[in-house]
Amino acid sequence: MDRDTFLQIYTGHLNEKQLAAVQTVNGPVLLLAVPGSGKTTVLVTRLGYMLYCEGIRPENILTLTYTVAATNDMARRFREIFGEEYSNALEFRTINGICARVIARYGQMIGKSAFELLTDEKVILRMLTEILVQNLAEYPTESDVKNARTLITYCKNMLLSEEEIRELGKEEGIPLWEIYSAYNSYLKQNSFMDYDDQMIYAYRMLKGSPELLKFYQGKYRYICVDEAQDTSKIQHIIIGLLAGEQGNLFMVGDEDQSIYGFRAAYPEALLNFTKEHPGAKELVMDQNYRSNARIVAVADHFIQHNKLRHRKHMVPTKAEEAEIHYIFLKNRAAQYTYLRKVAQNHEVETAVLYRDNESVLPLIDQLERRQIPYRIKSTDMAFFTHRVVTDVTNIMRFALNPYDTELFLRIYFKCQTYLKKNQAQQLCRISEERHIPVLEAAEYAEGLNGMVLGKCRAFATHLRNMLKEAPSRVLFRIETPLGYGEYLERNNMDDNKLFILKMLSYEEVSIGSFLGRLEYLQSMLREKRPDYDSNFILSTIHSSKGLEYEEVYLMDVCDGVFPDKVVYSKKATPQEKKEFEEERRLFYVGMTRAKSVLHIFRLSEETSSFIREMTPVKVERVEGKTLASLQPDQGKMKLKPKSLETDPGGHGTEIQLVIGERVEQMKYGMGVISDAVYHADGITGKFTVIFDSGLEKNFLYPVAFQMGMRIVTEEETGKEGQA
């Protein structure tokens, strides 16, 4: 087939930049593809162009994807467009798939068989459990084991040194190097390798055997890589080795969509591509065909706050079909009732997206109780086995069975008893000998001072009271009077789990029913299959990547949850800044899943750095709901005045609050209005100022102005700039 015929048949629907990418075949090429820009279509079309127009043999082309599912999907799409002629000869593989081939061939060369690939994750987790038992002070939960597994994968994919692994362990609060070493020793002793080892071994073989490397460089003369931003450091190194000096490497990705840092995704490889590949071409597909123009404009404005990225902008192709809607609610708890009503009344495909699986549990609970259909994308609920959840449920179980010595030994030091370990063990022995509750044994123990005895008596009283109380009250008692909240703070542990437990407790009447509900939800989610008849979809943003929905609701957009940590300080470490940028990328990916309408909850009791970064907001009211339209072309946002307010001098002038406007306060100095909270009637209630010192404070409107705050005039602002 000649070039003109091919272009006429297969590329008529492509834009200029897409067509350029299809026809750029030789040398190293980085294609930056914004969300909804049609990168898969371009990749598949480019493969056809290489075969039919450039005469490249299919066996000389290797296409790498991030997952097996993506590999199968790309092969299917090629077959649908170009038929069977070349389909079977082309190679669509994951990097692990290629590494397996490298290892097998090397084994044939030296006459040795490779280690067996350990693919059963359950076996790996059991092995890690045994290792953690030996290295942790407490018996590990399922969540602890999975976290250790993730960290080991991260260490191997990033090729971390012993020193770096030990430092990471300090940050995580576990002896990571000891766990890592024991895990690797077990694998080697049993002639096993895991998927991460598979890449490390393949890398070492390619690096150490010129003959092996030459073979694969000769075989794969053209390499295409999809979702390049999600590949790890060692994967990029392997790809670079295979590409060799001829460098016919076509990498497609977008560092703005790199959201798998916890899996060792390495977007730096895209940022350094032209340095590492001399003479490389950089192409950009910047047109978004998915979302309406307002969503595109706001998402693009938002992601510009990141520093570790290529300078590019996303361009809309659709009209502004709808505004972005802010839903003003009091707090996080109100989201669940609101979304339950959406699930009952929605008409089009609607997705609720969230940062972590646990965030959606209270909504699932409400939907299940009322038998409202929904489809969930992921059911990996590590929440139920997280240490915070097991601690709380263990305390409740101990209240139900105060004779359980095993439970007591797991919780006593977390509940401000001030018992030493030997004293706790003494109470357990007395309890078993006398057949009395463990805490009652404190009355017979030796060596307890008055304070400790009093704490044990108080603990016993709290436990008895728990049996008469609603679970929501019990949780308060555990968190505050028993001191578990202080324990979490002291150990820098996530208290969001407590919030989720509280949300799940409100419809239960006793400890027993609450514990039963948690067990039901855990079992139900483990066994649940997607309900494809429902178009109300629940998904983490990670699981939604590559997908699109007519309407999207973004949950928990508040500091401390999403993002989980706010980093603006100049004193922040490079790693902290890097992690915060990934949080911003995650939010960006969530925004760009929406085709027609994007809804974002705005909570009056919570601040949101991300909402402030998005764009100025114009508040409007539709059918009794408070909505907000984003105005990307507007520099400032006028806040609704309560009425005609007098200025501090009593001259009867109207005070117009404007987001982005400078103010002066007697105590804190100069600052900028950054946010506002509205009463139910839409009138401004509170507003936020970020002062030049970096301090952020909330004020009541109009009280702050009556107490001496003032608007800084444009003339004064100009003088500041000149100074």
XYZ file of C-alpha atoms in Angstrom:
723
model
C 0.000 0.000 0.000
C 1.399 3.397 -0.956
C 1.647 6.263 1.529
C -1.118 8.403 0.011
C -3.604 5.533 0.022
C -2.780 4.676 3.633
C -3.168 8.275 4.759
C -6.460 8.596 2.896
C -7.934 5.407 4.377
C -6.613 5.463 7.949
C -5.722 9.031 8.965
C -8.562 11.215 7.717
C -9.914 11.613 11.256
C -6.567 12.696 12.765
C -5.572 16.276 13.511
C -2.282 17.802 12.370
C -0.322 16.921 15.512
C -1.682 13.372 15.635
C -0.737 12.870 12.001
C 2.780 14.182 12.670
C 3.184 11.627 15.465
C 2.014 8.800 13.198
C 4.600 9.698 10.535
C 7.564 10.248 12.878
C 9.192 6.811 12.845
C 12.983 6.973 13.111
C 15.128 8.066 16.038
C 14.148 8.718 19.657
C 10.737 10.393 19.977
C 8.850 11.545 23.058
C 5.137 12.088 22.454
C 3.471 14.058 25.242
C -0.242 13.293 25.139
C -2.670 15.241 27.342
C -5.825 13.520 28.687
C -8.365 12.648 26.003
C -5.971 13.385 23.129
C -6.349 9.982 21.427
C -2.920 8.517 22.172
C -3.962 4.869 21.757
C -5.491 5.629 18.360
C -2.249 7.315 17.306
C -0.101 4.447 18.610
C -2.100 1.819 16.744
C -2.268 3.897 13.551
C 1.480 4.500 13.735
C 2.103 0.745 13.869
C 0.107 0.371 10.653
C 2.064 3.220 9.070
C 5.387 1.561 9.977
C 4.289 -1.714 8.391
C 2.507 -0.499 5.253
C 4.359 2.734 4.443
C 7.856 2.256 5.864
C 8.138 -1.452 5.086
C 9.335 -2.361 8.582
C 9.007 -6.066 9.382
C 6.500 -6.777 12.181
C 8.969 -9.008 14.090
C 11.288 -5.986 14.404
C 8.679 -3.951 16.289
C 8.079 -4.279 20.015
C 5.175 -2.486 21.692
C 5.318 -2.269 25.481
C 2.345 -1.525 27.702
C 1.913 -1.139 31.441
C -0.521 -4.016 32.049
C -1.539 -7.293 30.417
C -5.054 -5.874 29.940
C -3.645 -2.887 28.039
C -1.547 -5.244 25.922
C -4.594 -7.280 24.936
C -6.643 -4.148 24.269
C -4.030 -2.649 21.958
C -3.641 -5.923 20.042
C -7.423 -6.085 19.656
C -7.650 -2.486 18.385
C -4.880 -3.106 15.843
C -6.701 -6.199 14.596
C -10.003 -4.324 14.264
C -8.416 -1.578 12.148
C -5.845 -3.468 10.063
C -7.108 -7.033 10.058
C -5.216 -10.279 10.634
C -2.336 -9.871 8.156
C 0.212 -8.565 10.646
C -1.675 -9.015 13.925
C -0.103 -12.290 14.959
C 3.426 -11.236 13.962
C 3.446 -8.035 16.013
C 4.573 -8.257 19.643
C 2.498 -6.507 22.294
C 4.025 -7.191 25.703
C 4.560 -5.935 29.208
C 8.117 -5.235 30.320
C 7.957 -8.294 32.571
C 6.981 -10.358 29.540
C 10.135 -9.253 27.715
C 12.277 -9.788 30.806
C 11.028 -13.375 31.024
C 12.244 -13.949 27.463
C 15.630 -12.380 28.215
C 16.135 -14.616 31.258
C 15.077 -17.745 29.360
C 17.468 -17.041 26.484
C 20.347 -16.290 28.840
C 19.699 -19.585 30.597
C 19.947 -21.400 27.261
C 23.223 -19.603 26.504
C 24.926 -20.671 29.741
C 23.158 -24.017 30.104
C 21.388 -23.227 33.385
C 17.747 -22.962 34.284
C 16.442 -19.766 35.845
C 14.873 -19.400 39.260
C 11.208 -20.224 39.390
C 8.944 -17.192 39.127
C 6.832 -16.933 42.279
C 3.464 -15.722 41.020
C 1.208 -16.696 43.935
C 0.766 -13.472 45.911
C -0.801 -15.381 48.814
C 2.427 -17.357 49.280
C 4.454 -14.133 49.234
C 2.186 -12.508 51.817
C 2.370 -15.560 54.113
C 6.155 -15.481 53.876
C 6.214 -11.759 54.648
C 3.899 -12.299 57.605
C 6.431 -14.697 59.150
C 9.243 -12.199 58.541
C 7.247 -9.329 60.068
C 6.408 -11.391 63.161
C 10.157 -11.683 63.778
C 10.894 -7.999 63.114
C 7.950 -6.049 64.554
C 6.980 -5.476 68.158
C 3.348 -6.297 67.353
C 1.718 -9.065 65.348
C 1.268 -7.651 61.836
C -2.130 -6.954 60.365
C -2.997 -7.773 56.763
C -2.555 -4.082 56.017
C 0.965 -4.129 57.536
C 1.933 -7.057 55.329
C 0.586 -5.459 52.144
C 2.390 -2.223 52.969
C 5.689 -4.111 53.401
C 5.082 -5.797 50.047
C 4.561 -2.427 48.345
C 7.719 -1.001 49.932
C 9.848 -3.959 48.778
C 8.544 -3.515 45.226
C 9.378 0.178 45.427
C 12.934 -0.521 46.630
C 13.643 -2.962 43.812
C 12.115 -0.855 41.053
C 14.004 2.250 42.177
C 17.263 0.289 42.651
C 17.677 1.714 46.155
C 20.893 1.180 48.109
C 21.017 -0.244 51.633
C 21.388 3.266 53.053
C 18.366 4.519 51.099
C 16.271 1.525 52.178
C 17.179 2.092 55.833
C 16.216 5.765 55.509
C 12.881 4.817 53.921
C 12.314 2.400 56.802
C 12.815 5.224 59.309
C 10.176 7.292 57.493
C 7.761 4.334 57.550
C 8.527 3.422 61.147
C 9.607 -0.170 60.397
C 12.964 -2.030 60.109
C 12.645 -2.123 56.325
C 16.217 -3.196 55.527
C 15.948 -6.223 57.819
C 12.578 -7.167 56.311
C 13.889 -6.597 52.771
C 17.015 -8.700 53.373
C 15.087 -11.571 54.995
C 12.599 -11.602 52.118
C 15.320 -11.768 49.461
C 17.201 -14.459 51.396
C 14.089 -16.613 51.516
C 13.588 -16.261 47.751
C 17.196 -17.172 46.945
C 17.300 -20.108 49.365
C 14.248 -21.568 47.669
C 15.361 -20.719 44.098
C 12.501 -18.249 43.635
C 12.270 -14.817 42.076
C 9.359 -12.392 42.163
C 8.226 -10.088 39.347
C 10.543 -7.317 40.534
C 13.531 -9.693 40.644
C 12.639 -10.726 37.111
C 13.421 -7.202 35.910
C 16.579 -6.879 38.043
C 17.956 -10.197 36.734
C 17.104 -9.328 33.118
C 18.847 -5.973 33.508
C 21.985 -7.605 34.917
C 22.014 -10.165 32.096
C 21.628 -7.554 29.361
C 24.279 -5.393 31.006
C 26.704 -8.260 31.544
C 26.314 -10.137 28.253
C 27.113 -8.133 25.076
C 26.006 -11.112 22.989
C 22.582 -11.222 24.625
C 22.114 -7.467 24.359
C 23.162 -7.443 20.682
C 20.616 -10.169 19.919
C 17.670 -8.230 21.342
C 18.820 -4.903 19.913
C 18.941 -6.568 16.513
C 15.568 -8.187 16.966
C 13.676 -5.138 18.260
C 14.796 -2.322 16.001
C 11.732 -0.236 16.813
C 10.320 0.040 20.322
C 7.048 1.736 21.228
C 6.171 2.399 24.880
C 2.663 3.290 26.040
C 1.917 5.038 29.384
C 5.611 5.810 29.761
C 4.959 7.986 32.820
C 3.909 4.875 34.795
C 7.057 2.856 34.186
C 9.668 2.543 36.928
C 13.340 3.499 36.998
C 14.603 -0.014 36.266
C 12.027 -0.405 33.481
C 13.274 2.777 31.821
C 16.863 1.526 32.079
C 15.927 -1.794 30.441
C 14.041 0.011 27.658
C 17.076 2.246 27.073
C 19.367 -0.801 26.792
C 17.061 -2.510 24.295
C 16.762 0.639 22.172
C 20.557 0.874 21.934
C 22.439 3.437 19.906
C 20.090 3.257 16.921
C 17.530 4.657 19.322
C 14.311 4.032 17.415
C 12.380 4.566 20.617
C 8.857 6.000 20.620
C 7.667 6.838 24.127
C 4.118 8.022 24.730
C 3.145 9.504 28.051
C 2.354 12.550 30.120
C 4.132 13.332 33.374
C 1.019 15.271 34.430
C -0.761 11.906 34.649
C 1.921 10.061 36.613
C 0.052 8.871 39.734
C 1.774 5.637 40.685
C 4.686 6.939 42.737
C 3.957 4.362 45.449
C 4.630 1.700 42.790
C 7.886 3.438 41.810
C 6.590 5.256 38.720
C 9.429 7.403 37.423
C 8.165 10.450 35.483
C 11.673 11.953 35.639
C 12.515 9.728 32.671
C 10.160 11.805 30.522
C 11.602 15.058 31.822
C 15.157 13.884 31.052
C 14.337 12.190 27.744
C 16.084 14.674 25.452
C 19.187 14.658 27.680
C 19.439 10.882 27.753
C 18.642 10.484 24.053
C 20.662 13.022 22.017
C 18.838 14.277 18.958
C 15.456 13.231 20.320
C 12.281 14.811 18.986
C 9.601 16.094 21.324
C 6.019 16.097 20.052
C 2.909 17.276 21.848
C -0.695 16.212 21.336
C -2.461 18.949 23.272
C -6.069 18.716 22.074
C -8.562 17.173 24.487
C -11.513 15.450 22.769
C -13.121 14.194 25.991
C -14.160 17.053 28.254
C -16.107 20.237 27.749
C -14.092 23.430 27.362
C -14.675 24.670 30.909
C -13.280 21.482 32.471
C -10.278 21.570 30.141
C -9.514 25.224 30.938
C -9.724 24.770 34.689
C -7.765 21.498 34.753
C -5.021 23.054 32.647
C -4.910 26.122 34.907
C -4.634 23.870 37.948
C -1.809 21.607 36.748
C 0.348 24.614 35.866
C 1.113 24.864 39.613
C 3.387 21.824 39.266
C 7.049 22.520 38.585
C 8.313 19.048 37.531
C 6.667 19.018 34.101
C 7.047 20.004 30.476
C 5.678 23.412 29.606
C 2.495 22.634 27.721
C -1.184 23.500 27.749
C -4.275 21.393 27.161
C -6.543 22.749 24.436
C -10.313 22.062 24.316
C -12.133 20.875 21.212
C -15.653 20.858 22.688
C -17.881 23.764 23.571
C -18.591 24.894 27.125
C -21.585 22.620 27.512
C -21.830 23.050 31.285
C -20.193 24.799 34.174
C -18.107 23.139 36.832
C -20.316 22.836 39.880
C -19.253 23.323 43.457
C -21.615 21.703 45.929
C -21.465 23.684 49.174
C -21.867 21.453 52.226
C -21.008 21.792 55.881
C -18.593 18.878 56.261
C -17.379 15.531 54.877
C -20.196 13.622 56.535
C -22.793 15.513 54.466
C -21.262 14.169 51.230
C -22.612 10.674 51.813
C -26.273 11.630 52.110
C -25.945 13.930 49.093
C -24.383 11.196 46.952
C -26.938 8.636 48.081
C -29.635 10.932 46.685
C -27.649 11.308 43.448
C -27.507 7.496 43.179
C -31.298 7.388 43.481
C -31.997 10.107 40.909
C -29.176 10.258 38.338
C -29.973 9.864 34.652
C -26.614 9.574 32.867
C -23.447 7.613 33.551
C -22.147 9.078 36.801
C -18.887 8.317 38.598
C -17.931 9.142 42.173
C -14.138 9.354 42.356
C -12.031 9.412 45.494
C -8.415 9.263 46.585
C -8.561 6.152 48.802
C -10.876 3.167 48.884
C -11.829 3.778 52.497
C -13.350 7.193 51.653
C -16.337 5.610 49.946
C -17.189 3.034 52.644
C -19.873 5.150 54.397
C -21.557 5.728 51.024
C -21.450 2.004 50.231
C -22.966 1.341 53.649
C -25.871 3.684 52.908
C -26.430 2.241 49.428
C -26.381 -1.344 50.712
C -28.829 -0.617 53.546
C -31.292 0.870 51.060
C -30.571 -1.620 48.254
C -29.620 1.134 45.814
C -27.676 -0.360 42.857
C -24.113 0.743 42.159
C -20.985 -0.489 40.418
C -17.645 -0.430 42.196
C -14.336 -0.533 40.356
C -12.118 -1.835 43.142
C -12.761 -3.864 46.260
C -9.289 -3.922 47.790
C -10.374 -2.749 51.231
C -7.244 -2.836 53.357
C -9.182 -0.531 55.689
C -10.678 -3.433 57.635
C -7.273 -4.855 58.532
C -5.516 -1.554 59.146
C -3.922 -1.280 62.572
C -6.165 1.618 63.651
C -9.316 -0.341 62.791
C -8.079 -3.521 64.469
C -7.113 -1.527 67.581
C -10.571 0.025 67.859
C -12.408 -3.241 67.235
C -10.116 -5.060 69.692
C -11.035 -2.539 72.402
C -14.715 -3.094 71.635
C -14.286 -6.872 71.702
C -12.477 -6.603 75.010
C -15.438 -4.655 76.380
C -17.643 -7.588 75.349
C -15.215 -10.126 76.845
C -13.135 -8.548 79.658
C -11.588 -11.970 80.400
C -9.699 -12.132 77.071
C -6.035 -11.840 78.040
C -4.792 -11.967 74.441
C -6.892 -8.922 73.503
C -5.774 -7.098 76.629
C -2.094 -7.516 75.771
C -2.755 -5.975 72.341
C -4.477 -2.834 73.641
C -3.414 -1.973 77.209
C -0.487 0.298 76.222
C -2.665 2.217 73.755
C -5.294 3.231 76.305
C -3.310 5.197 78.884
C -3.176 2.480 81.556
C 0.513 3.280 82.178
C 1.076 -0.428 82.832
C 4.522 -1.832 82.167
C 4.695 -5.006 80.086
C 5.526 -7.240 83.075
C 2.652 -5.684 85.038
C 0.206 -6.329 82.174
C 1.375 -9.935 82.002
C 0.913 -10.225 85.782
C -2.722 -9.072 85.452
C -3.284 -11.718 82.784
C -1.892 -14.484 85.033
C -4.057 -13.403 87.972
C -7.109 -13.195 85.710
C -6.625 -16.745 84.472
C -5.885 -18.113 87.949
C -8.867 -16.431 89.666
C -11.237 -16.513 86.656
C -11.893 -12.790 86.932
C -11.820 -9.933 84.382
C -8.298 -8.839 83.521
C -8.690 -5.298 84.809
C -10.237 -6.521 88.059
C -6.983 -8.426 88.607
C -5.307 -5.041 89.176
C -6.820 -5.105 92.671
C -4.690 -8.164 93.487
C -1.503 -7.283 91.624
C 1.741 -6.402 93.326
C 3.795 -3.319 92.575
C 1.079 -1.094 91.078
C 1.154 2.477 92.318
C -2.002 4.445 93.004
C -2.042 6.204 89.647
C -1.798 2.981 87.626
C -4.433 1.269 89.774
C -6.721 4.270 89.278
C -6.186 4.131 85.475
C -7.070 0.415 85.445
C -10.253 1.084 87.416
C -11.182 3.944 85.063
C -10.519 1.724 82.019
C -12.824 -0.947 83.453
C -15.543 1.670 84.055
C -15.263 2.941 80.466
C -15.594 -0.612 79.164
C -18.735 -1.253 81.223
C -20.278 1.998 79.995
C -19.517 1.047 76.392
C -21.929 -1.874 76.689
C -24.817 0.553 77.289
C -23.916 3.129 74.624
C -24.404 3.652 70.916
C -21.270 2.844 68.860
C -20.806 6.522 67.920
C -20.508 7.396 71.624
C -18.218 4.400 72.194
C -15.865 5.657 69.491
C -15.702 9.054 71.166
C -14.916 7.348 74.470
C -12.104 5.329 72.860
C -10.619 8.343 71.085
C -10.712 10.863 73.928
C -11.159 9.626 77.536
C -9.247 6.396 76.855
C -6.510 8.343 75.071
C -6.371 6.397 71.809
C -6.453 9.644 69.835
C -3.328 10.777 71.686
C -1.696 7.439 70.896
C -2.344 8.003 67.174
C -0.957 11.538 67.314
C 2.097 10.416 69.285
C 2.873 7.729 66.721
C 2.027 9.900 63.690
C -0.728 7.509 62.573
C -3.633 8.245 60.250
C -6.742 9.337 62.170
C -8.921 9.299 59.024
C -9.717 5.675 59.845
C -11.477 6.879 63.000
C -13.566 9.275 60.916
C -14.694 6.455 58.618
C -15.541 4.259 61.617
C -17.651 7.076 63.062
C -19.536 7.428 59.772
C -20.232 3.693 59.736
C -21.402 3.686 63.345
C -24.340 6.089 63.158
C -26.972 3.572 62.096
C -25.928 0.913 64.631
C -27.302 0.581 68.169
C -24.687 -1.520 69.979
C -21.061 -2.641 69.892
C -22.129 -6.095 68.783
C -24.209 -4.848 65.850
C -21.432 -2.447 64.819
C -18.784 -5.194 64.797
C -21.177 -7.389 62.839
C -21.736 -4.611 60.298
C -17.985 -4.202 59.746
C -17.625 -7.958 59.182
C -20.558 -7.912 56.760
C -19.128 -5.026 54.732
C -15.698 -6.643 54.559
C -17.120 -9.961 53.387
C -19.576 -8.352 50.976
C -16.931 -6.232 49.279
C -14.547 -9.164 48.995
C -17.178 -11.192 47.138
C -18.978 -8.407 45.254
C -18.966 -8.484 41.474
C -19.431 -5.355 39.356
C -23.073 -4.583 38.564
C -22.786 -3.632 34.908
C -26.490 -2.758 34.751
C -25.827 0.215 37.011
C -24.395 3.427 35.630
C -23.662 4.835 39.102
C -19.965 4.037 39.462
C -17.679 4.166 42.501
C -13.953 4.199 41.822
C -10.615 5.390 43.115
C -8.984 7.880 40.789
C -6.171 5.374 40.250
C -8.632 2.772 38.962
C -10.378 5.319 36.747
C -7.233 6.254 34.827
C -7.770 5.844 31.097
C -11.563 5.901 31.528
C -14.187 8.612 31.083
C -17.676 9.339 32.404
C -20.454 11.772 31.527
C -20.600 13.208 35.036
C -17.986 13.021 37.791
C -18.199 13.819 41.504
C -14.881 14.376 43.304
C -15.045 13.517 47.016
C -13.082 14.655 50.052
C -11.394 17.636 48.408
C -10.034 19.075 51.645
C -6.602 19.451 53.187
C -5.519 16.403 55.165
C -7.549 14.009 53.022
C -7.091 15.089 49.422
C -4.349 16.199 49.388
C -3.316 14.129 52.387
C -0.563 16.643 53.216
C -0.222 20.266 52.155
C 3.302 21.358 51.234
C 3.963 25.015 50.448
C 6.791 25.825 52.795
C 10.178 26.693 51.373
C 11.581 24.429 54.077
C 9.871 21.362 52.603
C 12.239 18.632 51.450
C 12.521 17.748 47.740
C 10.749 14.451 48.495
C 7.847 16.234 50.206
C 7.487 18.591 47.251
C 7.605 15.646 44.858
C 4.864 13.821 46.777
C 2.683 16.925 46.847
C 3.019 17.311 43.096
C 1.816 13.732 42.689
C -1.222 14.571 44.822
C -1.895 17.456 42.449
C -1.493 15.129 39.444
C -3.964 12.705 40.999
C -6.540 15.469 41.349
C -5.873 16.513 37.732
C -6.494 12.974 36.507
C -9.758 12.900 38.478
C -10.927 16.183 36.934
C -10.177 15.039 33.397
C -12.283 11.868 33.662
C -15.412 14.034 33.273
C -16.859 14.495 29.787
C -19.799 16.825 30.403
C -20.111 17.858 34.058
C -17.664 17.977 36.959
C -18.986 18.316 40.540
C -16.689 19.177 43.438
C -17.748 19.239 47.074
C -16.765 22.408 48.896
C -16.909 22.041 52.681
C -17.418 25.022 54.968
C -15.661 23.308 57.901
C -12.596 22.357 55.855
C -10.010 24.297 53.877
C -8.886 23.158 50.434
C -5.589 24.146 48.862
C -6.588 22.494 45.598
C -9.834 24.425 45.253
C -7.960 27.679 45.809
C -5.524 26.700 43.084
C -8.161 25.843 40.521
C -9.499 29.208 39.473
C -11.562 32.127 40.701
C -15.145 31.206 41.371
C -18.458 32.872 40.610
C -21.235 31.699 42.902
C -24.719 31.136 41.569
C -27.862 29.356 42.754
C -29.902 26.899 40.711
C -33.059 25.101 41.923
C -32.201 25.560 45.553
C -28.673 24.235 45.160
C -25.589 26.338 45.538
C -23.414 25.976 42.489
C -20.223 27.617 41.412
C -19.118 28.404 37.921
C -15.439 28.554 37.301
C -14.277 31.604 35.438
C -10.805 30.964 34.024
C -10.700 34.298 32.243
C -11.586 36.291 35.331
C -8.770 37.467 37.584
C -10.805 38.048 40.732
C -14.037 36.847 42.280
C -16.544 39.140 43.888
C -18.011 37.871 47.115
C -21.659 38.614 47.705
C -21.952 41.533 50.110
C -24.325 41.055 53.018
C -25.902 44.366 52.196
C -24.637 47.902 52.135
C -22.022 47.842 54.852
C -20.298 50.874 56.215
C -16.585 51.205 56.055
C -14.561 51.437 59.313
C -14.887 55.193 59.166
C -18.671 55.020 58.993
C -19.012 56.743 55.630
C -21.642 54.378 54.304
C -19.646 52.956 51.397
C -20.167 49.378 50.221
C -17.442 46.862 51.106
C -16.828 44.610 48.086
C -14.802 41.524 49.016
C -12.830 40.132 46.095
C -10.834 36.876 46.023
C -7.316 37.798 44.999
C -7.619 41.294 46.502
C -5.146 42.518 49.093
C -6.177 43.488 52.611
C -4.430 44.784 55.713
C -5.099 43.620 59.267
C -3.679 45.410 62.272
C -2.158 42.315 63.927
C -1.067 40.211 60.950
C -0.234 42.831 58.336
C -0.764 42.539 54.572
C -2.369 39.529 52.921
C -4.582 38.228 50.096
C -8.217 37.060 50.272
C -8.005 33.424 49.169
C -11.335 31.800 49.954
C -14.857 32.337 51.284
C -17.615 30.367 53.001
C -21.279 31.156 52.502
C -24.368 30.888 54.653
C -27.267 28.785 53.436
C -28.774 31.881 51.840
C -25.636 32.593 49.847
C -24.451 35.528 51.948
C -20.757 35.594 52.878
C -20.138 34.241 56.370
C -16.405 33.663 56.634
C -13.456 34.430 54.450
C -9.816 33.337 54.451
C -6.701 35.484 54.158
C -3.185 34.249 53.423
C -0.801 36.807 54.903
C 2.569 37.709 53.449
C 4.193 35.923 56.389
C 2.667 32.644 55.158
C 0.104 32.565 57.973
C -3.449 31.611 56.958
C -6.373 32.917 59.059
C -10.166 32.787 58.874
C -12.308 35.865 59.608
C -16.001 36.626 60.034
C -17.607 38.938 57.500
C -18.328 41.845 58.057
C -16.992 41.765 61.643
C -13.344 41.755 60.491
C -13.807 45.103 58.712
C -15.701 46.594 61.628
C -12.684 45.661 63.775
C -10.181 47.488 61.609
C -9.368 45.309 58.569
C -9.242 47.296 55.345
C -9.004 46.809 51.613
C -5.632 47.810 50.152
C -6.184 50.188 47.236
C -4.844 49.512 43.735
C -2.597 52.548 44.116
C -1.074 51.131 47.307
C -0.672 47.723 45.656
C 1.208 49.387 42.808
C 3.551 51.110 45.235
C 4.228 47.731 46.909
C 5.241 46.294 43.570
C 7.572 49.241 42.846
C 9.201 48.903 46.242
